[in-house]
Coordinates of C-alpha atoms in Angstrom, one line a residue:
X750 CA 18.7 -25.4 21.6
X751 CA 14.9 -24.6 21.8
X752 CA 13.0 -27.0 19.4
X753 CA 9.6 -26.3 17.5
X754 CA 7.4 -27.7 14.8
X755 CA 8.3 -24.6 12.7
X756 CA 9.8 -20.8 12.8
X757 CA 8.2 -18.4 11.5
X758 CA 10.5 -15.1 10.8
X759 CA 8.9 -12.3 10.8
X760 CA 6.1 -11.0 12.7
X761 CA 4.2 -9.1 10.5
X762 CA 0.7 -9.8 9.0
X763 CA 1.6 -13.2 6.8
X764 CA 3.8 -14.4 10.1
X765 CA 0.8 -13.6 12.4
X766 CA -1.7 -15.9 9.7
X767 CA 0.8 -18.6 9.3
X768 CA 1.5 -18.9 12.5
X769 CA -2.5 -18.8 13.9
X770 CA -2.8 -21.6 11.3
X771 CA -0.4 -23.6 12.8
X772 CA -1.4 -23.0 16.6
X773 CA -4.6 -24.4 15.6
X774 CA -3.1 -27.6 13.7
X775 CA -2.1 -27.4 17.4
X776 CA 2.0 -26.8 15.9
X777 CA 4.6 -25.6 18.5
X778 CA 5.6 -22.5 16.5
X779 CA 8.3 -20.2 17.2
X780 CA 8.2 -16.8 16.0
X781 CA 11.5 -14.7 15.1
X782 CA 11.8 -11.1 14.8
X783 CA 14.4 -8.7 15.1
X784 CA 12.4 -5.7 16.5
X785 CA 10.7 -5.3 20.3
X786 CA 7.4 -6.9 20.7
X787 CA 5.9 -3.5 20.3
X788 CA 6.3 -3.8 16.6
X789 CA 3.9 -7.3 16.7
X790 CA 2.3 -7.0 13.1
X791 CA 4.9 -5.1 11.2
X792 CA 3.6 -3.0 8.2
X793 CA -0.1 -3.7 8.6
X794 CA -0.3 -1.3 12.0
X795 CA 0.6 1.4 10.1
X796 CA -1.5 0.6 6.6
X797 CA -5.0 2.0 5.8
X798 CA -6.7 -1.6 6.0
X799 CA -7.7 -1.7 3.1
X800 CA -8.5 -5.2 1.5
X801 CA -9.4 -6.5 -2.3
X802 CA -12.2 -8.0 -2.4
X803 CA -15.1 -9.4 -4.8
X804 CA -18.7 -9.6 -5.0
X805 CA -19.4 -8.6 -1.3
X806 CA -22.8 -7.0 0.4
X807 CA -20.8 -3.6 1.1
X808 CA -19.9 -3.4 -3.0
X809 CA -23.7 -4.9 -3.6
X810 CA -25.0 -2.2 -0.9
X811 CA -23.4 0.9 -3.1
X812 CA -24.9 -0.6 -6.5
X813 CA -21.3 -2.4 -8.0
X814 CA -21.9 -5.6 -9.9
X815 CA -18.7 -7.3 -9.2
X816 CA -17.6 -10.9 -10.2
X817 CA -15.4 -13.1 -10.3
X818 CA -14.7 -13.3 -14.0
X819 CA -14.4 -9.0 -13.8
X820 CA -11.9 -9.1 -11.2
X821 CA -9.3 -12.0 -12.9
X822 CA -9.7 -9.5 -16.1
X823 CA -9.0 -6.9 -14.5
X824 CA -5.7 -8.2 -12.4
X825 CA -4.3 -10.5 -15.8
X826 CA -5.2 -6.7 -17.7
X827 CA -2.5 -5.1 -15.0
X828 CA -0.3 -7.7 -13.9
X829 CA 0.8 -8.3 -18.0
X830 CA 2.7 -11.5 -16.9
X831 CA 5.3 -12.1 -19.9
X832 CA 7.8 -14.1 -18.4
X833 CA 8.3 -18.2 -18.3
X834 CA 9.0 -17.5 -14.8
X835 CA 5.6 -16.1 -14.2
X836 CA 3.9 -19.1 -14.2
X837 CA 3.7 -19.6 -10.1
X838 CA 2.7 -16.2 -10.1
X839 CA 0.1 -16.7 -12.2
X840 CA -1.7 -19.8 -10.5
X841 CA -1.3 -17.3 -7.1
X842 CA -3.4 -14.3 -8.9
X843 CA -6.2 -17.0 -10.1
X844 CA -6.1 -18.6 -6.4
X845 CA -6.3 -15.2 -5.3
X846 CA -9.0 -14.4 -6.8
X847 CA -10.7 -17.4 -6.5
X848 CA -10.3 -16.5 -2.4
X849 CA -11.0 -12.8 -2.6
X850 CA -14.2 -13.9 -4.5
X851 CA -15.3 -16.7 -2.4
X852 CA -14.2 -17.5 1.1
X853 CA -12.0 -14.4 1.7
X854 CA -14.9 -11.9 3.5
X855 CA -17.2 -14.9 5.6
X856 CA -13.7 -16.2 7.0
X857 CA -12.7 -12.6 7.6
X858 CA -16.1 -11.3 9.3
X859 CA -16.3 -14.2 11.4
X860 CA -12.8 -13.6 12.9
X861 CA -14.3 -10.7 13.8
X862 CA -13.4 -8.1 10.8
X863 CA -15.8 -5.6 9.6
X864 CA -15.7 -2.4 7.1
X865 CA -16.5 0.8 5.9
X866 CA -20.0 0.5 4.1
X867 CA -18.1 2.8 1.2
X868 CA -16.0 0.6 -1.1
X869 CA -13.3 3.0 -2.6
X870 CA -12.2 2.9 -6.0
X871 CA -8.6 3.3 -6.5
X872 CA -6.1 2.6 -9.3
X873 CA -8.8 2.9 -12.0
X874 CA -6.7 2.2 -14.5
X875 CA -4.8 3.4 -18.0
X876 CA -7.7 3.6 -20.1
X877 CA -8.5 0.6 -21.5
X878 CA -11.0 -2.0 -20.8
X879 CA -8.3 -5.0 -20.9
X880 CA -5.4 -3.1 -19.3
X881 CA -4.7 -2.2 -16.2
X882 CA -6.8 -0.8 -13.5
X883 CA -10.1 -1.6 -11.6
X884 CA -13.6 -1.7 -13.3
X885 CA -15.2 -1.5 -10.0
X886 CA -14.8 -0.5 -6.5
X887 CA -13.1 -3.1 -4.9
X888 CA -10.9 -1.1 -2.0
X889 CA -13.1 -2.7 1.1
X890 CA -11.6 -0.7 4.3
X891 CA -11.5 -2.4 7.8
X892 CA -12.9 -0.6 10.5
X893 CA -10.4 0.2 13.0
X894 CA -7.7 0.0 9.3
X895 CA -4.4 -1.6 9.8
X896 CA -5.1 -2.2 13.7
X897 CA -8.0 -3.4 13.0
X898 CA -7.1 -6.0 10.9
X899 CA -3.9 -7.7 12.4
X900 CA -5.7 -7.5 16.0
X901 CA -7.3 -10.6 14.9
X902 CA -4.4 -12.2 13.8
X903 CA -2.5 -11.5 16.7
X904 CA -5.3 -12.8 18.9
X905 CA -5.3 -15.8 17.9
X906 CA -1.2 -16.0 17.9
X907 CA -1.9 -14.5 22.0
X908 CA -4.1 -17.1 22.9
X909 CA -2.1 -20.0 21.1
X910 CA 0.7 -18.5 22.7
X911 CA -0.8 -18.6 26.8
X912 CA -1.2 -22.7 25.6
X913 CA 2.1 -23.0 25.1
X914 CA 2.2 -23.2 21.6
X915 CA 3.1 -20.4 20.2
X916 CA 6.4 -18.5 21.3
X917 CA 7.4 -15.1 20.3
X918 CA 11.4 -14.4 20.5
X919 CA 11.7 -10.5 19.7
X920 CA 15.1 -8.7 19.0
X921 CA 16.2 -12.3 17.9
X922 CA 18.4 -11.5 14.7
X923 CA 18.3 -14.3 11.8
X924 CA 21.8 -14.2 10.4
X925 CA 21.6 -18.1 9.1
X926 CA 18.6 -20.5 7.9
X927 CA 20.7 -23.6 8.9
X928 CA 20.1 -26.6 6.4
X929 CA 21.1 -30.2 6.7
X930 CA 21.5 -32.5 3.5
X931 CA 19.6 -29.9 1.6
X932 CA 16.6 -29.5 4.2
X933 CA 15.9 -26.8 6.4
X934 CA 17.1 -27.5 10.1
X935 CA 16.8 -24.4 11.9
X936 CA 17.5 -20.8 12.2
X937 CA 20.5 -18.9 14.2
X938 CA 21.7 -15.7 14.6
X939 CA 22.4 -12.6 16.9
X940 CA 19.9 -11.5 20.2
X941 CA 19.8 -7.5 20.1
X942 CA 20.1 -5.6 23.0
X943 CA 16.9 -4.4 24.4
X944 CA 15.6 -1.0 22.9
X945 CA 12.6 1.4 23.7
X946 CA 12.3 3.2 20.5
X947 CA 8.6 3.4 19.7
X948 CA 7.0 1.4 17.2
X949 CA 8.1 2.2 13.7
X950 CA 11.4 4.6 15.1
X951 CA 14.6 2.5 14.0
X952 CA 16.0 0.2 17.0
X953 CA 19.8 -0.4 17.4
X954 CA 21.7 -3.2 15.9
X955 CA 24.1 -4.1 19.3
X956 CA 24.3 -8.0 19.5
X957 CA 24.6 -9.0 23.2
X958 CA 24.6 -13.0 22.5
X959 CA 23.6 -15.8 19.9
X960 CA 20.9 -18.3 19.5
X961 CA 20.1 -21.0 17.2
X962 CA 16.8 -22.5 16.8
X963 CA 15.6 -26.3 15.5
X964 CA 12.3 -26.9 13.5
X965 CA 12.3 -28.8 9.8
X966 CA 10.1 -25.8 8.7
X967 CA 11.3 -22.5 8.1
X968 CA 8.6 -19.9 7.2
X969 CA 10.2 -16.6 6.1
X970 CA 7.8 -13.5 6.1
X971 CA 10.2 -10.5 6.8
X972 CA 8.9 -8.4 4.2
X973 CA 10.5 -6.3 1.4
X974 CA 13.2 -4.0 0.7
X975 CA 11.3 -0.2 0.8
X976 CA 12.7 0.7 3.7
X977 CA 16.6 0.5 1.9
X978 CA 17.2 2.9 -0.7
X979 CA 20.5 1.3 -1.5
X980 CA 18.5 -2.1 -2.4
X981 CA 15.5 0.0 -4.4
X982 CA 18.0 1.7 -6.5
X983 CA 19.9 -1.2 -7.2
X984 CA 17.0 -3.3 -8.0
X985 CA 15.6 -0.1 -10.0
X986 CA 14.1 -1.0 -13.5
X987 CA 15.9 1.5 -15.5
X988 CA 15.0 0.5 -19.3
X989 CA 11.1 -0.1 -17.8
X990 CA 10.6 3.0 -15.3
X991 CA 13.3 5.4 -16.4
X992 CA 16.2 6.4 -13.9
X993 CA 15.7 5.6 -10.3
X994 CA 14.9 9.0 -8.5
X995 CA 17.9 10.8 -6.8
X996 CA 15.6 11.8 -3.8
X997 CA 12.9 9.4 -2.5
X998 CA 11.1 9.3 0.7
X999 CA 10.0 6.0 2.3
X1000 CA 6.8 4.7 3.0
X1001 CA 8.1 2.0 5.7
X1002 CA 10.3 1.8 8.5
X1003 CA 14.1 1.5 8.4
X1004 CA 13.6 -2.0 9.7
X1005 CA 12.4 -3.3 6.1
X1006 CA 15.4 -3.9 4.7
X1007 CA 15.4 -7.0 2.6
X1008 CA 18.4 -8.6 4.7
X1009 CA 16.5 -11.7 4.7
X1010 CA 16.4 -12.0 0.8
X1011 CA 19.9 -13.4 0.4
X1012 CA 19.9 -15.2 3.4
X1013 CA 16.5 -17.3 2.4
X1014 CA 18.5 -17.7 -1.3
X1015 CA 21.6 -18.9 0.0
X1016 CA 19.5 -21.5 2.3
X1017 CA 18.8 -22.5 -1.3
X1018 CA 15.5 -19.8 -2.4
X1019 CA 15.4 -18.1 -5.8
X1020 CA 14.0 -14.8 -6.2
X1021 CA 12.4 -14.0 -9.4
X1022 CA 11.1 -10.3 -11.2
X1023 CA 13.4 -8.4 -8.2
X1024 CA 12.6 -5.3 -11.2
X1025 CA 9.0 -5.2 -10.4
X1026 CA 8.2 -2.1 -7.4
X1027 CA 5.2 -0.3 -6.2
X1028 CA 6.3 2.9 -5.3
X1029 CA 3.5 6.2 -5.5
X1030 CA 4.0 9.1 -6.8
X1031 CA 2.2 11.4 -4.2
X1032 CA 4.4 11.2 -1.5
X1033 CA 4.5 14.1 1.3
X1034 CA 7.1 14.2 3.5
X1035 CA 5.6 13.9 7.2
X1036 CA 5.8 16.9 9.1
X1037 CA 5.8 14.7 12.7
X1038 CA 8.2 12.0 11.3
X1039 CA 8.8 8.7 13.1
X1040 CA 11.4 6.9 10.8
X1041 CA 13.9 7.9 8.6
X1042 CA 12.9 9.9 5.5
X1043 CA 9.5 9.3 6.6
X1044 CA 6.7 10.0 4.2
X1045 CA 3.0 9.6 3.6
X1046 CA 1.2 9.0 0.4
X1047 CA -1.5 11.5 -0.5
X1048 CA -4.6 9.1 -1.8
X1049 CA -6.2 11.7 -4.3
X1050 CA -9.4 12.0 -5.2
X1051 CA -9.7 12.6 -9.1
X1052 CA -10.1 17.0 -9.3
X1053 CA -6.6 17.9 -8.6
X1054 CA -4.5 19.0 -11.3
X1055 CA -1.4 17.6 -11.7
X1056 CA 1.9 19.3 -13.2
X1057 CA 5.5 18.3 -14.0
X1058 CA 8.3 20.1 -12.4
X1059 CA 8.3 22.6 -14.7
X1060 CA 4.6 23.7 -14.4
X1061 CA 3.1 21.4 -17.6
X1062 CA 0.1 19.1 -17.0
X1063 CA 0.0 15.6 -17.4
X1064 CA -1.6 13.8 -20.2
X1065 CA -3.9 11.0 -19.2
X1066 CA -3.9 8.1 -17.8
X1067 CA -1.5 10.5 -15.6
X1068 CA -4.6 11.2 -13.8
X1069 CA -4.9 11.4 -9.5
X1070 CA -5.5 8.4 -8.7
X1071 CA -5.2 6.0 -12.1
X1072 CA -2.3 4.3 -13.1
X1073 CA 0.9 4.8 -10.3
X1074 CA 2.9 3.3 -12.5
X1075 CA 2.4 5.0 -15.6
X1076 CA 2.5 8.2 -13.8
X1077 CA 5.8 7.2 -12.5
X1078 CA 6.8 7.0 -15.8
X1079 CA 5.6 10.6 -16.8
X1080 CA 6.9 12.3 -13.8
X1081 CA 10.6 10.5 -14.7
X1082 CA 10.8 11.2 -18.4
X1083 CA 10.9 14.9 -17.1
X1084 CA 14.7 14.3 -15.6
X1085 CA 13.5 15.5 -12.5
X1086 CA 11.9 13.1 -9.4
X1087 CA 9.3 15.3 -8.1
X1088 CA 6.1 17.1 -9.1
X1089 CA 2.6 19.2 -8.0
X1090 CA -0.7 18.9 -7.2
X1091 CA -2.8 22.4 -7.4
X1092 CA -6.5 22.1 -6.2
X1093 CA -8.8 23.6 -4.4
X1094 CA -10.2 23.6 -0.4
X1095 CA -13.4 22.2 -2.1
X1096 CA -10.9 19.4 -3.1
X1097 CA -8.7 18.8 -0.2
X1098 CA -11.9 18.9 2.2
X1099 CA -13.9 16.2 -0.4
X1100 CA -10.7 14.3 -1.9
X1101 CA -7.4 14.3 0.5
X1102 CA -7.2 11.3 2.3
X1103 CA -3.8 10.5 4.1
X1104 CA -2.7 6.7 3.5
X1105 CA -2.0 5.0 7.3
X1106 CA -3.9 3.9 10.3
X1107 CA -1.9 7.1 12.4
X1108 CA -3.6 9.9 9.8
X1109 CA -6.9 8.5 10.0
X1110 CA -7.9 8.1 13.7
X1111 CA -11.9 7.9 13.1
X1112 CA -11.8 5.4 11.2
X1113 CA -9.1 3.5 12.9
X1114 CA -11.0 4.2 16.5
X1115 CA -14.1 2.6 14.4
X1116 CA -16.6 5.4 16.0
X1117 CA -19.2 6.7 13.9
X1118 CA -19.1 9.8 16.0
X1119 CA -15.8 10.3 14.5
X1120 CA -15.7 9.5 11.2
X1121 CA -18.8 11.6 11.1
X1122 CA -17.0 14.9 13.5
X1123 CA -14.4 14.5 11.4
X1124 CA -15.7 14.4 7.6
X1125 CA -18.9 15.4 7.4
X1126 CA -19.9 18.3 10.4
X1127 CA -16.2 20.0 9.8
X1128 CA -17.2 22.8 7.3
X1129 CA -15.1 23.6 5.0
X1130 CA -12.2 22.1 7.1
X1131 CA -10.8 18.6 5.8
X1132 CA -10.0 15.6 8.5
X1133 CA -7.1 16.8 11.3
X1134 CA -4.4 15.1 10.0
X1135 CA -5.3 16.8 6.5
X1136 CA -5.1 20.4 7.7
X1137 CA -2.2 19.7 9.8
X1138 CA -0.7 18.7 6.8
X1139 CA -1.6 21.7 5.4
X1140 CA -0.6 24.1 8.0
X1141 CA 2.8 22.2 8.8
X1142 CA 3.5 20.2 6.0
X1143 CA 7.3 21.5 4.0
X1144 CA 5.1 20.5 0.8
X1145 CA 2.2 22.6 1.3
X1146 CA 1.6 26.1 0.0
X1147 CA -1.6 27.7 0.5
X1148 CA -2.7 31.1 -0.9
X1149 CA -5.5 33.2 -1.5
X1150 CA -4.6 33.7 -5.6
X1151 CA -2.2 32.2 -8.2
X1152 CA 0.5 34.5 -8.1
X1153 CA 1.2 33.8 -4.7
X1154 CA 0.4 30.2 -4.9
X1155 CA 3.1 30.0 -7.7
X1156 CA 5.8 32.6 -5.8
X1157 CA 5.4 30.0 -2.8
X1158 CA 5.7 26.6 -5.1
X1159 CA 9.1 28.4 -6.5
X1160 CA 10.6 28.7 -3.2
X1161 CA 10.8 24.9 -2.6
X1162 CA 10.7 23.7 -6.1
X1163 CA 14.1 23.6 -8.1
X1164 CA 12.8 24.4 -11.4
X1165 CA 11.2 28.2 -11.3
X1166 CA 7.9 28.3 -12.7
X1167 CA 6.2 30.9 -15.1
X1168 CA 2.7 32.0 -13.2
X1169 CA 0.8 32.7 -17.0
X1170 CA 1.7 29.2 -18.4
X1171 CA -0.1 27.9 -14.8
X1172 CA -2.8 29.9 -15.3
X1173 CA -4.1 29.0 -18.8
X1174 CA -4.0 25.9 -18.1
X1175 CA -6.0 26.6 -15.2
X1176 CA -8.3 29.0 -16.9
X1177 CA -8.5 26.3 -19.6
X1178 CA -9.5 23.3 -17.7
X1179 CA -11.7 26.1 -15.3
X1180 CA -14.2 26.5 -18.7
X1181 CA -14.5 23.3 -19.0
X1182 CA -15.9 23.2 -15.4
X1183 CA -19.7 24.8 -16.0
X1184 CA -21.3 21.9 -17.8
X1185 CA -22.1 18.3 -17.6
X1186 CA -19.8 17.6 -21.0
X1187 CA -16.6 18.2 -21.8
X1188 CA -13.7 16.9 -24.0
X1189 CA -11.1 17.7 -20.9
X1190 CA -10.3 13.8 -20.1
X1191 CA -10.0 14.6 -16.5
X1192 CA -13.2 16.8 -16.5
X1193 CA -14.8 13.4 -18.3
X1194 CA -13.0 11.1 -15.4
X1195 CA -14.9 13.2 -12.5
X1196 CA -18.2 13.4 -13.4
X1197 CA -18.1 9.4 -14.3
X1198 CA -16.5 8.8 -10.7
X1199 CA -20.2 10.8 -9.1
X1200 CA -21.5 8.0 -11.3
X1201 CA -20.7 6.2 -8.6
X1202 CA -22.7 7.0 -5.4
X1203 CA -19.9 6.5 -3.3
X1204 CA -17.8 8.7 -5.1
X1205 CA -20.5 11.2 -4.7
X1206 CA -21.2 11.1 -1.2
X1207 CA -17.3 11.2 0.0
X1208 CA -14.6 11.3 -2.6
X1209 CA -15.1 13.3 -5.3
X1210 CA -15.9 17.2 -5.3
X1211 CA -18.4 18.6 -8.0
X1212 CA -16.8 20.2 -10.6
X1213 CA -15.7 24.3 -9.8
X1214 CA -13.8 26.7 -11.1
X1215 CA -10.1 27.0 -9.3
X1216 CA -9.9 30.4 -9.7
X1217 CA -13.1 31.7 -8.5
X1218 CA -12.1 32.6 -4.8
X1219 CA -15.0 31.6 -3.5
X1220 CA -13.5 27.9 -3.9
X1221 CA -10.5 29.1 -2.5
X1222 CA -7.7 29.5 -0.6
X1223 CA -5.9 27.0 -3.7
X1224 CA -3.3 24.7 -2.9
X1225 CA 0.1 23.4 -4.1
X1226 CA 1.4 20.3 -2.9
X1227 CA 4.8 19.4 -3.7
X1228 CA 4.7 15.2 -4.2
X1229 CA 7.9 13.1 -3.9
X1230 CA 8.5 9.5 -5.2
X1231 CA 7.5 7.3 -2.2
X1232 CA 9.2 3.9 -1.9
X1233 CA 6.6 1.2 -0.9
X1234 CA 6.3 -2.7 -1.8
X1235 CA 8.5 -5.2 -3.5
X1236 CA 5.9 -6.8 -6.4
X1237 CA 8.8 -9.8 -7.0
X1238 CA 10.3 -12.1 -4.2
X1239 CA 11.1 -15.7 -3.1
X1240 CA 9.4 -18.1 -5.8
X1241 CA 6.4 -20.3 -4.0
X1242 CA 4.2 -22.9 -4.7
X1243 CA 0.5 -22.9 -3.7
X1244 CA 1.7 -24.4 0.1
X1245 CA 4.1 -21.3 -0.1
X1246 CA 6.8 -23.5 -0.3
X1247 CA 9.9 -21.8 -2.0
X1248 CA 11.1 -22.8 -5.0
X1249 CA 14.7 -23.3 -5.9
X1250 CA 16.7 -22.7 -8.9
X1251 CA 16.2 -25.9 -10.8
X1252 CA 12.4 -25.8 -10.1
X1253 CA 11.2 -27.9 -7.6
X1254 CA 10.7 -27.5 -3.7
X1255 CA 13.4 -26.4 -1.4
X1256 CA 12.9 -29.1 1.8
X1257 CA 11.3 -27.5 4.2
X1258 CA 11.8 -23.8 3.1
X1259 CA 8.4 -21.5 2.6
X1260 CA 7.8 -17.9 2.3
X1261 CA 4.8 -15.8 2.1
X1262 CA 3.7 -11.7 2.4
X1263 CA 6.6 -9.2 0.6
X1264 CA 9.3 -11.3 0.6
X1265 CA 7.4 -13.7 -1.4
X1266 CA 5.8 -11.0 -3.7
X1267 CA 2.6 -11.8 -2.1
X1268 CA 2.6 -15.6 -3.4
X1269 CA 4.7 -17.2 -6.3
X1270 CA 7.1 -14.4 -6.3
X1271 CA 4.9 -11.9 -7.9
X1272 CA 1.6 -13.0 -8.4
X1273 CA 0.3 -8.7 -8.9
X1274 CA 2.8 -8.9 -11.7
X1275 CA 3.9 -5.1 -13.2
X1276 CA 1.0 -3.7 -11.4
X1277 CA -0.8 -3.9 -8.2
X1278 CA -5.5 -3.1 -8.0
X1279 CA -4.6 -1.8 -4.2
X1280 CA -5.7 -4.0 -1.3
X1281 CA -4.0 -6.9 -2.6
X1282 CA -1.0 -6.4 0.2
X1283 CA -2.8 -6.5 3.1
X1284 CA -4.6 -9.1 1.1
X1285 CA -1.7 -11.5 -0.3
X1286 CA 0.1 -11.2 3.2
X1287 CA -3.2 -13.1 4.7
X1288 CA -3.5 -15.6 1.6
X1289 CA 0.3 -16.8 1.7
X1290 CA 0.7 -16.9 5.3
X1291 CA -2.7 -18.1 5.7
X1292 CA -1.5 -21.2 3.0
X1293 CA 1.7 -21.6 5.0
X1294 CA 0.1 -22.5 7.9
X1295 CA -2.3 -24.5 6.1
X1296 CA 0.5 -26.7 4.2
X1297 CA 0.6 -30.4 4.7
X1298 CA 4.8 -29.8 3.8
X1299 CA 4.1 -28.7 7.2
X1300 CA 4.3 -32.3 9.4

């Protein structure tokens, strides 16, 4: 039976940080994970990069006054904690901040992490000052985006691992957390046969022998459930969200399927706010899948109009790019689970941005040349990945005028829709377009974002008329519910050690990234300011590694 100081399971980001922490405490670490070594760093690889933080020279660089007393404002304005069982959460979001504010970016930059000079600004919010939503640009992303930031992480586990301390076990299966007199002992399971699925494609499940593992530590960091629609639905906040979608598309591999949830609770854990998801609302299905159901979220700029299944506009804060979960709401008090985007070329060139390192290869090849080829010296073309979207996407219609547009939207929609209730509201919001004021909220909500120089520069088109052809060809885009991140989990302290039912610390039990919710089991509370995964999967597994509970 091989012996370590502690296990980590899971090999995602927060394994990758707790377990660099611990090869330099100079730990003997063992590292579990069910799928092939070419899956090192889990959900990061495939995310944008991006990372919440506060106060920085790239958000000083652009003109945003940022601070530390902005920022907790703005996260206690969207997390709305309500619960007794909140109150680990709570101490998370403040350390958090505290970290995102302060140490966060030098500890980063001198690991070797650096970003894109443009801070984005995304979930802006529901509309009021002490609600939910960002004040500021605070959506800082890494050069070289998901890739870019675990590389560092994995490193350091590399080069701890040629010293002997650090030792990766892949297609090892964690059936059991083994306790002894109430302590954690160890982990065993099932080894998987080998497999040579590509990252991210779903590996088989054939066990071809057993292993069991000793440390007094046990560090869980396997993620969430978005990858299990059975597990979504049943978690799915009914009263709060309305019914759970009948289709959904996922955002994650297969291999996130929240098995280790009850097997870190009956090793003594306690999960709290299971209800509380992050799941968008501009999902595409991919046109090139790699897992099952496989989609991609559309991050919108603010211009496109937005329409329920049967052809009416939202009313704000339904707005691209605002408030996911109150548009979630919207689009499901409709009774149907899907809805459209019409816009412009002027829009998708300016505002389409695909979410994931795969759909963004300038910026995750961290070339100037490219980022610059690709976005700026491509005419009236948008990135690749965009127009490939466009051209082979089953969401995507493109036509050169509305009646078209709308005779290609009803052949993949369900609900038929009428072409003159389209167009005047269309022709409505178009008159709105031609001067600096207007009493259109989302007309209001794009010239304030070319307030903001970035938004200028990259993200937001000026204001045009969709009908003028000129502008054209327009675009519908058919958006699914996405499934994406668990906002509850495991209940931790501040040393992400879990916390049982009765309260205090389970012996030698910890937990940090999803399955933790991030820290404390849900320290974004009913909302998440974007960046804050990426970010809360370094805190917690960088405090895991850190814990003195940690002999």
């Amino acid at each position: 039976m091989e012996q370590a100081d502690a296990i980590i399971v899971g090999a995602g980001l927060a394994g990758l940080a707790a377990a660099a922490e611990l090869g330099d405490r100079g730990k003997r670490v063992i590292v579990v994970d069910q799928e092939p070594r070419s899956g090192l760093g889990g959900q990061a690889f495939w995310s944008l990069g991006g990372l919440f933080m506060v106060d920085t020279p790239e958000q000083r660089r652009m003109g945003i006054r940022d601070s530390r007393e902005l920022a907790l404002s703005d996260w206690m304005g969207s997390a709305q904690f309500d619960r007794p069982e909140d109150a680990w959460p709570r101490k998370w979001a403040e350390a958090y901040i505290d970290f995102a504010a302060g140490e966060m970016r030098p500890w980063l930059h001198q690991m070797g992490l650096r970003w894109f000079p443009v801070v984005g600004w995304a979930e802006r919010g529901g509309g009021f000052a002490d609600g939910h939503g960002n004040s500021v640009p605070r959506f800082h992303i890494t050069w070289g985006t998901g890739p870019g930031t675990m590389e560092h992480f994995a490193r350091r586990c590399i080069e701890h691992e040629g010293a002997g301390l650090v030792s990766f076990q892949f297609r090892h299966r964690v059936d059991r957390i083994d306790m002894t007199n109430g302590a954690a002992a160890g982990v065993s399971g099932a080894v998987l046969a080998d497999d040579t699925a590509p990252r991210g494609a779903s590996t088989n499940r054939d066990a071809v022998g057993d292993f069991a593992f000793k440390a007094a530590s046990v560090i869980v960091t396997s993620g969430g459930i978005g990858g299990n629609f059975e597990m979504v639905r049943r978690a799915w906040p009914t009263a709060r969200l309305g019914p759970a979608p009948k289709e959904m598309i996922a955002g994650v591999p297969a291999h996130v399927d929240g098995r280790m949830i009850a097997i870190s609770e009956q090793a003594g854990g306690h999960v709290i706010n299971g209800d509380r998801m992050w799941h968008y609302t501009e999902g595409v299905k991919n046109w090139d899948p790699i897992w099952p159901a496989h989609g991609i979220r559309i991050l919108p700029g603010p211009s496109s109009m937005w329409f329920d299944a049967t052809g009416k506009r939202f009313a704000p804060p339904a707005l691209p790019g605002f408030d996911s979960m109150g548009t979630l709401r919207a689009i499901l008090a409709t009774g149907y689970d899907y809805s459209w985007f019409v816009l412009t070329q002027k829009i998708i060139k300016k505002e389409f941005a695909l979410s994931g390192s795969e759909q963004n290869p300038d910026f995750t090849s961290a070339s100037w040349r490219e980022v610059i080829r690709q976005r700026i010296l491509s005419g009236k073309r948008a990135t690749g990945p965009v127009e490939a979207f466009k051209a082979h996407g089953a969401d995507f219609v493109v036509a050169d005028d509305l009646d078209t547009l709308v005779a290609g939207m009803n052949r993949i929609g369900d609900v038929p829709l009428d072409a003159h209730k389209l167009r005047a509201q269309i022709e409505a919001r178009d008159r709105q377009a031609d001067n600096p004021f207007s009493k259109d909220a989302q007309m209001m909500a794009i010239h304030a974002a070319r307030h903001y120089r970035g938004d200028r520069l990259i993200r937001t088109a000026k204001p045009h008329r969709f009908l003028d052809p000129a502008n054209g060809p327009l675009i519908a885009v058919k958006l699914h519910i996405l499934t994406r991140k668990t906002l509850g989990g495991l209940q931790t302290n501040l040393d992400s050690q879990m916390i049982g039912a009765d309260g205090a610390p389970v012996p030698g039990l910890f937990a940090a990234g999803e399955v933790a919710g991030f820290g404390g089991g849900g320290y974004h509370g009913y909302n998440a300011l974007e960046g804050t995964f990426l970010g809360g999967c370094i805190f917690s597994g960088r405090n895991a590694g850190r814990s003195t509970a940690i002999a």
